Short mmCIF file of N, CA and C in Angstrom, two decimals:
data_model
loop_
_atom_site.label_atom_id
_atom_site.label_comp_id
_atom_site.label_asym_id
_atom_site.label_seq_id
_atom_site.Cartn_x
_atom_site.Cartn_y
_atom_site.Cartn_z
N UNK A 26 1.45 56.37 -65.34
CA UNK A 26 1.86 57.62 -64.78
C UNK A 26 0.85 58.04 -63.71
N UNK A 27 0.70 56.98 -62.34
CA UNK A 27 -0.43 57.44 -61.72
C UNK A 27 0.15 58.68 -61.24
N UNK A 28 -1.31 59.29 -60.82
CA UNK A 28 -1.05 60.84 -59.88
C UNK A 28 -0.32 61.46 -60.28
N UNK A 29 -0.47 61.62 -61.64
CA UNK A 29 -0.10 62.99 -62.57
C UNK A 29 -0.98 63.19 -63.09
N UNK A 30 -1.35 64.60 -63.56
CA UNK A 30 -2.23 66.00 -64.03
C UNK A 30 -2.15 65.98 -65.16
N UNK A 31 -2.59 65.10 -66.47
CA UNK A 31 -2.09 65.25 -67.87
C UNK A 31 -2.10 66.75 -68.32
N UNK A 32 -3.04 67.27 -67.86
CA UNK A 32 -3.01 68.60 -67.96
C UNK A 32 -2.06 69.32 -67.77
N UNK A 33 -0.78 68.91 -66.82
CA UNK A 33 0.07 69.92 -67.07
C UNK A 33 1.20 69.46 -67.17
N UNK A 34 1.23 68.46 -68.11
CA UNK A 34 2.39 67.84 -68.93
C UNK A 34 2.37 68.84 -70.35
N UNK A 35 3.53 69.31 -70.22
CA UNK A 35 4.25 69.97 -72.17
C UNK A 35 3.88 68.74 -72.71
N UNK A 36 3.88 69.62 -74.08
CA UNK A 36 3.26 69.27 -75.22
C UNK A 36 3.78 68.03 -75.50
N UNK A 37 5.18 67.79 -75.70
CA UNK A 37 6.18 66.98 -75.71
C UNK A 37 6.08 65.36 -75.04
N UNK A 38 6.04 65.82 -73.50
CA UNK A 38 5.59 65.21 -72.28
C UNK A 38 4.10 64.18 -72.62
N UNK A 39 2.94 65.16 -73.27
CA UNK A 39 2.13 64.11 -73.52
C UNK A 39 2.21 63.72 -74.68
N UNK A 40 2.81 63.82 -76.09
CA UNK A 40 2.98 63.01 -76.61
C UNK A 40 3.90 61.63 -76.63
N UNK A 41 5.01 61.81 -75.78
CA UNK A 41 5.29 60.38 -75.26
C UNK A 41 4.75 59.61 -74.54
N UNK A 42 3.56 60.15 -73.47
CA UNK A 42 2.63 59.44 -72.93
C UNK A 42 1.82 58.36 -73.73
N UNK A 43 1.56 59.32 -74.96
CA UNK A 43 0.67 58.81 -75.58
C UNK A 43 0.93 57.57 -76.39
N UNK A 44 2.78 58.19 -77.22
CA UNK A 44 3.01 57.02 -77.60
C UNK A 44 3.17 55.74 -77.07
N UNK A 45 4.20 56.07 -75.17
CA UNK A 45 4.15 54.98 -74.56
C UNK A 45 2.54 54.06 -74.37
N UNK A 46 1.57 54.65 -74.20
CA UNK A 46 -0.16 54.29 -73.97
C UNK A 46 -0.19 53.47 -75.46
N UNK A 47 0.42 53.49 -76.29
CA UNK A 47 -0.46 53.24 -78.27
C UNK A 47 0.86 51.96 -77.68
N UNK A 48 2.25 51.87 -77.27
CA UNK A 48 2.80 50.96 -77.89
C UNK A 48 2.22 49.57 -77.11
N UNK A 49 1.75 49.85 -75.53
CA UNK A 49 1.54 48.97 -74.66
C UNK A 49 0.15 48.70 -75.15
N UNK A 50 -0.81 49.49 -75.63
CA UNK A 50 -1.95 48.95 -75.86
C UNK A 50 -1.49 47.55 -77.65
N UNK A 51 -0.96 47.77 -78.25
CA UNK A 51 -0.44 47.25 -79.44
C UNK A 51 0.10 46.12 -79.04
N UNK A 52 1.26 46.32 -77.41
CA UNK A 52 1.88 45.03 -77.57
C UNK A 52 1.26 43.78 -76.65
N UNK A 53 0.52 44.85 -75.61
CA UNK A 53 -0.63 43.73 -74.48
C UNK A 53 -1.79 44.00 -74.66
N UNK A 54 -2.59 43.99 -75.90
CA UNK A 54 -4.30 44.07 -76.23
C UNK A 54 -5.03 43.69 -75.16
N UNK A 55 -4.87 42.30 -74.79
CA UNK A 55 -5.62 42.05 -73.53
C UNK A 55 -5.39 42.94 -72.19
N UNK A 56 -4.07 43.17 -71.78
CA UNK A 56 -4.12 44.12 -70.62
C UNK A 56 -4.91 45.39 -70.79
N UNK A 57 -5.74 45.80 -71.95
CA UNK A 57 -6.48 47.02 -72.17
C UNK A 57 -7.94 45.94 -71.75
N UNK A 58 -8.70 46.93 -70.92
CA UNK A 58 -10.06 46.98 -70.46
C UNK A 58 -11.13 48.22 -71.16
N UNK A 59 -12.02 48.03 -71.74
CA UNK A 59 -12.57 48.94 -72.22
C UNK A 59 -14.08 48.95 -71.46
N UNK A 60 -14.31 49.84 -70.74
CA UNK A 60 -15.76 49.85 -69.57
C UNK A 60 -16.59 49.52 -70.73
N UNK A 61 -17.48 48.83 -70.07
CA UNK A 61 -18.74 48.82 -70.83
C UNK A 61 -19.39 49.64 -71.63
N UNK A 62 -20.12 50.04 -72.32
CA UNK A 62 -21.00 51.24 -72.84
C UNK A 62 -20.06 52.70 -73.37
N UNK A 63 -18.96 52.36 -73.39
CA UNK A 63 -17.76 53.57 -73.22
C UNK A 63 -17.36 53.75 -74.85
N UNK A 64 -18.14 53.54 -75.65
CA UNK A 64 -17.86 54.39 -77.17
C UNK A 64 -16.83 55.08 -77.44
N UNK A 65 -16.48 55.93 -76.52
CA UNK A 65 -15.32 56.44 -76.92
C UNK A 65 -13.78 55.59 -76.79
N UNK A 66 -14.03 54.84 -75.52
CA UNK A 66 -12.79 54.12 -75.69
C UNK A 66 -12.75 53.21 -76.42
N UNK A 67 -13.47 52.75 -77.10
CA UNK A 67 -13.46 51.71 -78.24
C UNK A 67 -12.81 52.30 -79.20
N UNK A 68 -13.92 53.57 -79.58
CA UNK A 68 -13.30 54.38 -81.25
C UNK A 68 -11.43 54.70 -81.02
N UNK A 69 -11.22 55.48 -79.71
CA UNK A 69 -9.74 55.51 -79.29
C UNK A 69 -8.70 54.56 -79.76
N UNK A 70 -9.54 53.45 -79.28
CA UNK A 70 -8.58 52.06 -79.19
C UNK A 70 -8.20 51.53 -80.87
N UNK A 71 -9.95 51.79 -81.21
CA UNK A 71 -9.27 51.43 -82.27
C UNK A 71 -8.55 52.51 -83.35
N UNK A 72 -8.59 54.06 -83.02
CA UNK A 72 -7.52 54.39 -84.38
C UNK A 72 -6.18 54.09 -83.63
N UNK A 73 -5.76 53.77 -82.42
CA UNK A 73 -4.90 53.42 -82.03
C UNK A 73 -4.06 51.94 -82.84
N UNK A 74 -5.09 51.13 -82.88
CA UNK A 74 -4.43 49.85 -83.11
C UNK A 74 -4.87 49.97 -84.78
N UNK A 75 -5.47 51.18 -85.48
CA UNK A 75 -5.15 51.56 -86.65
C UNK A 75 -3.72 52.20 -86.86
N UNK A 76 -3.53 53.15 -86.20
CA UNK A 76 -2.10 53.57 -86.21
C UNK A 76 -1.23 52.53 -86.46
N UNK A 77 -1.04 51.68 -85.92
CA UNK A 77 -0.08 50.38 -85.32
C UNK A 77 -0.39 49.57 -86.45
N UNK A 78 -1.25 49.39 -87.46
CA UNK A 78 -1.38 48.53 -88.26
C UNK A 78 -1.76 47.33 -88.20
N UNK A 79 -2.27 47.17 -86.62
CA UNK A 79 -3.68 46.26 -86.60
C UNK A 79 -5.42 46.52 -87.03
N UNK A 80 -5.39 45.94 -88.26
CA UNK A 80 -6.48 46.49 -88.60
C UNK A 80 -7.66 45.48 -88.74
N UNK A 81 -7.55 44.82 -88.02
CA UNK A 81 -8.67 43.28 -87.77
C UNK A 81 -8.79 44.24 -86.16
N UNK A 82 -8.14 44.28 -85.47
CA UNK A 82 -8.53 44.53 -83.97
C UNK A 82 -8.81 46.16 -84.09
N UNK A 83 -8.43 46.94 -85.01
CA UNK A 83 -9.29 48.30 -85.14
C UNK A 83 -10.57 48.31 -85.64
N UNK A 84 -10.64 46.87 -86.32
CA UNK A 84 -12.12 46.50 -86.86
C UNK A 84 -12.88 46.26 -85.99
N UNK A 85 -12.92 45.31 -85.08
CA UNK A 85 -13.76 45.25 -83.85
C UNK A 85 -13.94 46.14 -82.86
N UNK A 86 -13.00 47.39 -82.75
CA UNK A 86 -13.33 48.35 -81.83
C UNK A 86 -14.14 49.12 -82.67
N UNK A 87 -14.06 49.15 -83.78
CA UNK A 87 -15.05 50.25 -84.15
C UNK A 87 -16.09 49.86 -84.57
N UNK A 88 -16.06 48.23 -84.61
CA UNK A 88 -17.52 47.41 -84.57
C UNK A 88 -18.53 48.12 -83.50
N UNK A 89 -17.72 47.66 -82.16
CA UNK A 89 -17.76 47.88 -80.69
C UNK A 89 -18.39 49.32 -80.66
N UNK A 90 -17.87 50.52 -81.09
CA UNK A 90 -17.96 51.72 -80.95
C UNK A 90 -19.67 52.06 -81.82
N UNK A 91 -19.66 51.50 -82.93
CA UNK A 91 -21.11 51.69 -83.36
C UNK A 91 -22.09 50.78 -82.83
N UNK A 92 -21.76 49.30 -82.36
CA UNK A 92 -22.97 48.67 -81.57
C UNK A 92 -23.65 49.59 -80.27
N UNK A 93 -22.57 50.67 -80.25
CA UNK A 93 -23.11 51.82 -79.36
C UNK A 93 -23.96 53.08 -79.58
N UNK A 94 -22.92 53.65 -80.20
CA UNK A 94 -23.43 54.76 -81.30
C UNK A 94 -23.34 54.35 -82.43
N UNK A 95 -24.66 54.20 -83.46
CA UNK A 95 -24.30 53.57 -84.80
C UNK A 95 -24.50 54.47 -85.88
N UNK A 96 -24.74 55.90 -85.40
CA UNK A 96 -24.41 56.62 -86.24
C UNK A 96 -23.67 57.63 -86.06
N UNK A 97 -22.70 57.71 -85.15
CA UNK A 97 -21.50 58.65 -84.60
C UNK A 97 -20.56 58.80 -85.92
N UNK A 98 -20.65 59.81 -86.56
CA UNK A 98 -19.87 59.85 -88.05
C UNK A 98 -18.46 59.82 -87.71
N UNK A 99 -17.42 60.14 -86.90
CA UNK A 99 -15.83 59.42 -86.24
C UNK A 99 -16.30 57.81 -86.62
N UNK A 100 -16.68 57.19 -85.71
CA UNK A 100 -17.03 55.31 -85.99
C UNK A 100 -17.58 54.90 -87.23
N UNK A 101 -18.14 55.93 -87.99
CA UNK A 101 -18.79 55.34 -89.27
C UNK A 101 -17.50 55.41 -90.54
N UNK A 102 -16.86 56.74 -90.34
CA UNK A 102 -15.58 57.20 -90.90
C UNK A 102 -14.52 56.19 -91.15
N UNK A 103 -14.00 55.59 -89.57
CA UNK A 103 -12.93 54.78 -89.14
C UNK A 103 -13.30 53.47 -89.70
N UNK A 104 -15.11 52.76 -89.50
CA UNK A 104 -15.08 51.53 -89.97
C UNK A 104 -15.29 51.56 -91.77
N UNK A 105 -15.53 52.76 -91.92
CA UNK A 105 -15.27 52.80 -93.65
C UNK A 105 -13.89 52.49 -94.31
N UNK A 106 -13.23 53.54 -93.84
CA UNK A 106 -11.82 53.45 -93.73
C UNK A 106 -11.25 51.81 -93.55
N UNK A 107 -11.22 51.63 -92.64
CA UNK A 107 -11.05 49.88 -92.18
C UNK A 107 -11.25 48.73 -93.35
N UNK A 108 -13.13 49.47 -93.72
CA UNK A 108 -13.22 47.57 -94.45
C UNK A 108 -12.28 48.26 -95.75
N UNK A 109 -12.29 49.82 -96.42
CA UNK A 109 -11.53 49.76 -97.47
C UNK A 109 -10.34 49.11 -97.36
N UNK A 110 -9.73 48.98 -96.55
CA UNK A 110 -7.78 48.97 -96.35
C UNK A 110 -7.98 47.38 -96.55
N UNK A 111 -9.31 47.02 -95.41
CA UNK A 111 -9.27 45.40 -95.55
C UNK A 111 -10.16 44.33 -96.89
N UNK A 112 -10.14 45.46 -97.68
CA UNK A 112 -10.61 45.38 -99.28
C UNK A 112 -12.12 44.31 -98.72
N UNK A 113 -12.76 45.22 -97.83
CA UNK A 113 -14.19 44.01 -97.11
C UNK A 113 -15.47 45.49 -97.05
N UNK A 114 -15.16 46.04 -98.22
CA UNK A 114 -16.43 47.30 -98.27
C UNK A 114 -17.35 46.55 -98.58
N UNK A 115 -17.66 45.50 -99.15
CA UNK A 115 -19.24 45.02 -99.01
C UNK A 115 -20.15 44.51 -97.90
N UNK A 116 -19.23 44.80 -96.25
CA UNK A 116 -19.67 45.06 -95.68
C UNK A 116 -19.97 46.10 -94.99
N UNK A 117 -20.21 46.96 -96.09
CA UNK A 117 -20.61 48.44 -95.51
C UNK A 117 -22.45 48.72 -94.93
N UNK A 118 -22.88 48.30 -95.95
CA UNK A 118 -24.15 48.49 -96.12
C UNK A 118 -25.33 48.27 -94.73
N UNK A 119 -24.73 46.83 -93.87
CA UNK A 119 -25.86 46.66 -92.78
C UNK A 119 -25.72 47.72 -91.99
N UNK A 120 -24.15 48.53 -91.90
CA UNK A 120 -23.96 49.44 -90.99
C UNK A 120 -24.18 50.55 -91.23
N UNK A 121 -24.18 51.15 -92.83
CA UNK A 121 -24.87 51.78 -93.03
C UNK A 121 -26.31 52.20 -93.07
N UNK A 122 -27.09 51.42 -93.22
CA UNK A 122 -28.56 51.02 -92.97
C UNK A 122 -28.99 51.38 -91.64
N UNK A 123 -28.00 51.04 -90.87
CA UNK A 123 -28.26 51.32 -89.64
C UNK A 123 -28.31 52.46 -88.77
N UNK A 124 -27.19 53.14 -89.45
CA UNK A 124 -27.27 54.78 -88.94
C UNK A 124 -27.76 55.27 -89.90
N UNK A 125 -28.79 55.38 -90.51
CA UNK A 125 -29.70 55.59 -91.50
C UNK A 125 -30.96 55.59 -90.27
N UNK A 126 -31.35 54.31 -90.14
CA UNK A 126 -32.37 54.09 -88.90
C UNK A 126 -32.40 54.90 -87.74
N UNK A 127 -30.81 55.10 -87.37
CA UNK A 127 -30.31 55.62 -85.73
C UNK A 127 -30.42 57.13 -85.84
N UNK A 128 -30.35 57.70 -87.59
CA UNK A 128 -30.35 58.95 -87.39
C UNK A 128 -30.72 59.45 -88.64
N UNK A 129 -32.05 59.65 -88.71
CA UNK A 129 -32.84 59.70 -90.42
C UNK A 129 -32.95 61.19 -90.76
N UNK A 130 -32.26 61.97 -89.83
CA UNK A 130 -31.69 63.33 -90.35
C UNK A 130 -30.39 63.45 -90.95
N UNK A 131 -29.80 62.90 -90.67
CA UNK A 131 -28.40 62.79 -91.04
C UNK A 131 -28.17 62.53 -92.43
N UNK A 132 -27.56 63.46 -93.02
CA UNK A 132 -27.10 63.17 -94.42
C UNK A 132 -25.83 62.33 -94.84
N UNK A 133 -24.98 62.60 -93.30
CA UNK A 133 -23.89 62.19 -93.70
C UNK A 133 -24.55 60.23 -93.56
N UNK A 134 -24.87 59.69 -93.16
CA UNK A 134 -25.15 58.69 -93.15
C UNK A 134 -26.13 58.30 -94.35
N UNK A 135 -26.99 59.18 -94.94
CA UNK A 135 -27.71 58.46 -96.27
C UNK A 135 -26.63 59.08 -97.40
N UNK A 136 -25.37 59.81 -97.39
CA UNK A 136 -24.03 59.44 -98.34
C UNK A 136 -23.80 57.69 -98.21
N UNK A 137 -23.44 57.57 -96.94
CA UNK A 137 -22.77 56.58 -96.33
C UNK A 137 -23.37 55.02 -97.18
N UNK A 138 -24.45 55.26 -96.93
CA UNK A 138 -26.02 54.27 -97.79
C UNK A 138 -25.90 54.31 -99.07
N UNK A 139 -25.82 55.43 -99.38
CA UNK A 139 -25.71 55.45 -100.92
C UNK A 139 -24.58 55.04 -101.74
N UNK A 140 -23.75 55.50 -100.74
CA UNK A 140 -21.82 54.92 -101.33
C UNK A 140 -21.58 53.07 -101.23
N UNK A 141 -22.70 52.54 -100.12
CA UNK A 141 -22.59 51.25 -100.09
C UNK A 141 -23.34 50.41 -101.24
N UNK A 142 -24.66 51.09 -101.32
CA UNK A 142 -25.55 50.60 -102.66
C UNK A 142 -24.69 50.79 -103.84
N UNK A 143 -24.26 51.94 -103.91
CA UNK A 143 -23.02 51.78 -104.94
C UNK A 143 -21.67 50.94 -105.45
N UNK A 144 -21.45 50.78 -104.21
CA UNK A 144 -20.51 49.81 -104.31
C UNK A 144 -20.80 48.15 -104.66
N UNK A 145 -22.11 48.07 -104.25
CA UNK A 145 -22.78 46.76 -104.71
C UNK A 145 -23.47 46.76 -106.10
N UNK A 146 -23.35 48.41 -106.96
CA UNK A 146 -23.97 48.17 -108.15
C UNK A 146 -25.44 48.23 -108.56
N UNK A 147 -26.11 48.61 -107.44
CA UNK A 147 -27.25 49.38 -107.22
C UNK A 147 -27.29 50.71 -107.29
N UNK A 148 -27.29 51.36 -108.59
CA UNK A 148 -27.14 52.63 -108.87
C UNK A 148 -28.63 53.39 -108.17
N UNK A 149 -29.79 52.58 -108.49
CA UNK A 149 -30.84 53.26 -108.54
C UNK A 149 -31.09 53.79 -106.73
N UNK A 150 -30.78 52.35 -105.68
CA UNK A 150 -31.00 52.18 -104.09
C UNK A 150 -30.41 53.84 -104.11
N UNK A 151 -28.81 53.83 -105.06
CA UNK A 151 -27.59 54.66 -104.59
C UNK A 151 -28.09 56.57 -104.78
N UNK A 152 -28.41 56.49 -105.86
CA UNK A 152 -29.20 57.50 -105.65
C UNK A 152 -30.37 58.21 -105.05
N UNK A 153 -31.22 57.16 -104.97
CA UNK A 153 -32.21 57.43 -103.32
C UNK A 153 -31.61 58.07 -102.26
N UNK A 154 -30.87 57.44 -102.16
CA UNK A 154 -29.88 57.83 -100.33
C UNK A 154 -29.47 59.33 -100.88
N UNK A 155 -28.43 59.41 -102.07
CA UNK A 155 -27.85 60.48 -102.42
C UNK A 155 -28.82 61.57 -102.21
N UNK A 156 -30.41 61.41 -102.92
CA UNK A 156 -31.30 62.70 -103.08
C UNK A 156 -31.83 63.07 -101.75
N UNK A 157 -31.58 62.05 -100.86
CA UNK A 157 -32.28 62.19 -99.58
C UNK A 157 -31.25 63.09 -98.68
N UNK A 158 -30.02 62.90 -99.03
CA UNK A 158 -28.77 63.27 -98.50
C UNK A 158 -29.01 64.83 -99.01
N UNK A 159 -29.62 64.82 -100.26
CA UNK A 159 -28.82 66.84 -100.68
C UNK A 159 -30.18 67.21 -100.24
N UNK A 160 -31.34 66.37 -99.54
CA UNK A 160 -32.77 67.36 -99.35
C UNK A 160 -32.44 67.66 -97.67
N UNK A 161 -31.79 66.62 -97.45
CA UNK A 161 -31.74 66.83 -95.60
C UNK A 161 -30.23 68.25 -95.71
N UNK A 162 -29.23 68.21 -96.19
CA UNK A 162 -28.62 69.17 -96.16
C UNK A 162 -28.13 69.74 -97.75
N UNK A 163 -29.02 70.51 -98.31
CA UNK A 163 -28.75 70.95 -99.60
C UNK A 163 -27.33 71.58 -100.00
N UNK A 164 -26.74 71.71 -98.70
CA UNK A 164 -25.06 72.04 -100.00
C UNK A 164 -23.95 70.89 -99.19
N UNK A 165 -24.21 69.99 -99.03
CA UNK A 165 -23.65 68.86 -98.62
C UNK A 165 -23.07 68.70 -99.76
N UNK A 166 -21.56 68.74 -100.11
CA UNK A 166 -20.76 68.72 -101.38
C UNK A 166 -20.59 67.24 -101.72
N UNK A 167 -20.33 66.15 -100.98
CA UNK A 167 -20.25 64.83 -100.88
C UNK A 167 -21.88 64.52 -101.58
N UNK A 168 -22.87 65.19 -100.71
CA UNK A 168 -24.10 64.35 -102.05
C UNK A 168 -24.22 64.59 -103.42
N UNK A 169 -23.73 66.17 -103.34
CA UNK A 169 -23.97 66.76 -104.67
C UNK A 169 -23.17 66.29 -105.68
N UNK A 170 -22.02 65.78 -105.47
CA UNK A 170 -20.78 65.30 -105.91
C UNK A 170 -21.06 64.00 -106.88
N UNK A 171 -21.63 63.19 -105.45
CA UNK A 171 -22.15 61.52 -105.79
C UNK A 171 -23.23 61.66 -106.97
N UNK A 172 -24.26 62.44 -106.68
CA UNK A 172 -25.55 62.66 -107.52
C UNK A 172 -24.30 62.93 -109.13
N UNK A 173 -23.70 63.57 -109.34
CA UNK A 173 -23.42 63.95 -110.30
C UNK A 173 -22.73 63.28 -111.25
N UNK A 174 -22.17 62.50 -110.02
CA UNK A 174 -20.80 61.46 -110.89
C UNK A 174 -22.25 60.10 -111.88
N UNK A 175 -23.20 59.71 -110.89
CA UNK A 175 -24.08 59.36 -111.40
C UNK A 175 -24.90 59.45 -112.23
N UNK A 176 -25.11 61.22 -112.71
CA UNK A 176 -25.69 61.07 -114.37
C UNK A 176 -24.62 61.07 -115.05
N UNK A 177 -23.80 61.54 -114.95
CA UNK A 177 -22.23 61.18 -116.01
C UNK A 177 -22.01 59.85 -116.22
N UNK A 178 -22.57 59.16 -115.44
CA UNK A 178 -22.83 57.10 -116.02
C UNK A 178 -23.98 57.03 -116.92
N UNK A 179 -24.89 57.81 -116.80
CA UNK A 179 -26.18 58.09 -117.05
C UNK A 179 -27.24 57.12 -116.58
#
């Protein structure tokens, strides 16, 4: 739709844009170019080709999207989401680790750490992350949550 104003397309108007944009990106992957360094069009692309139910090629965009930002909680979200659907959560952890590193304020990312140590059965790693998670933001309901379900295992 060159040399049109998305901006002043009805509501309507851009959602068929959009869908026409999701079906062509779905049915010609390669005719999509994603600029270099462009994080966002990666994460885009891929809930796009999540929508569509490619979820190997939503996996690599949101690979793509955290080799950028690796602790942008949208990309950490989407590739969580991902390895669950693609029953491949035990590769959560390097990426978690990582926006751990990228952003050692962030709670939502030492959840993220802790939910992966967990998932591997490392209760003790899992709660580290968790306590670190409710000291960096003390009413973070997701740590407080995790911490809890964990003495109820005892």
């Amino acid at each position: 739709m060159e040399g049109y104003d998305a901006r002043m397309l009805s509501v309507q108007a851009k959602e068929a844009l959009r869908v026409r944009v999701a079906r062509a990106v779905v049915d010609e992957p390669d005719a999509v170019e994603v600029t270099e360094g462009n994080w966002l069009a990666h994460y885009n692309l891929g809930t796009t080709l999540e929508a569509h139910g490619d979820f190997e090629g939503a996996l690599r965009q949101s690979l793509a999207t955290l080799d950028i930002a690796p602790a942008w909680e949208p990309g950490l979200r989407l590739l969580t989401g991902l390895l669950d659907r693609l029953d491949r959560s035990a590769e959560l952890l390097p990426h978690a680790l990582r926006a751990v590193r990228a952003s050692p304020g962030s709670s939502f990312a030492h959840v993220l750490a802790g939910d992966a140590f967990r998932a591997r059965g490392d209760l003790r790693a899992a709660r580290t992350f968790y306590e670190k998670a409710l000291a960096l933001a003390p009413v973070d309901p997701g740590a407080r949550e995790r911490l809890a379900s964990l003495d109820a295992v005892g």
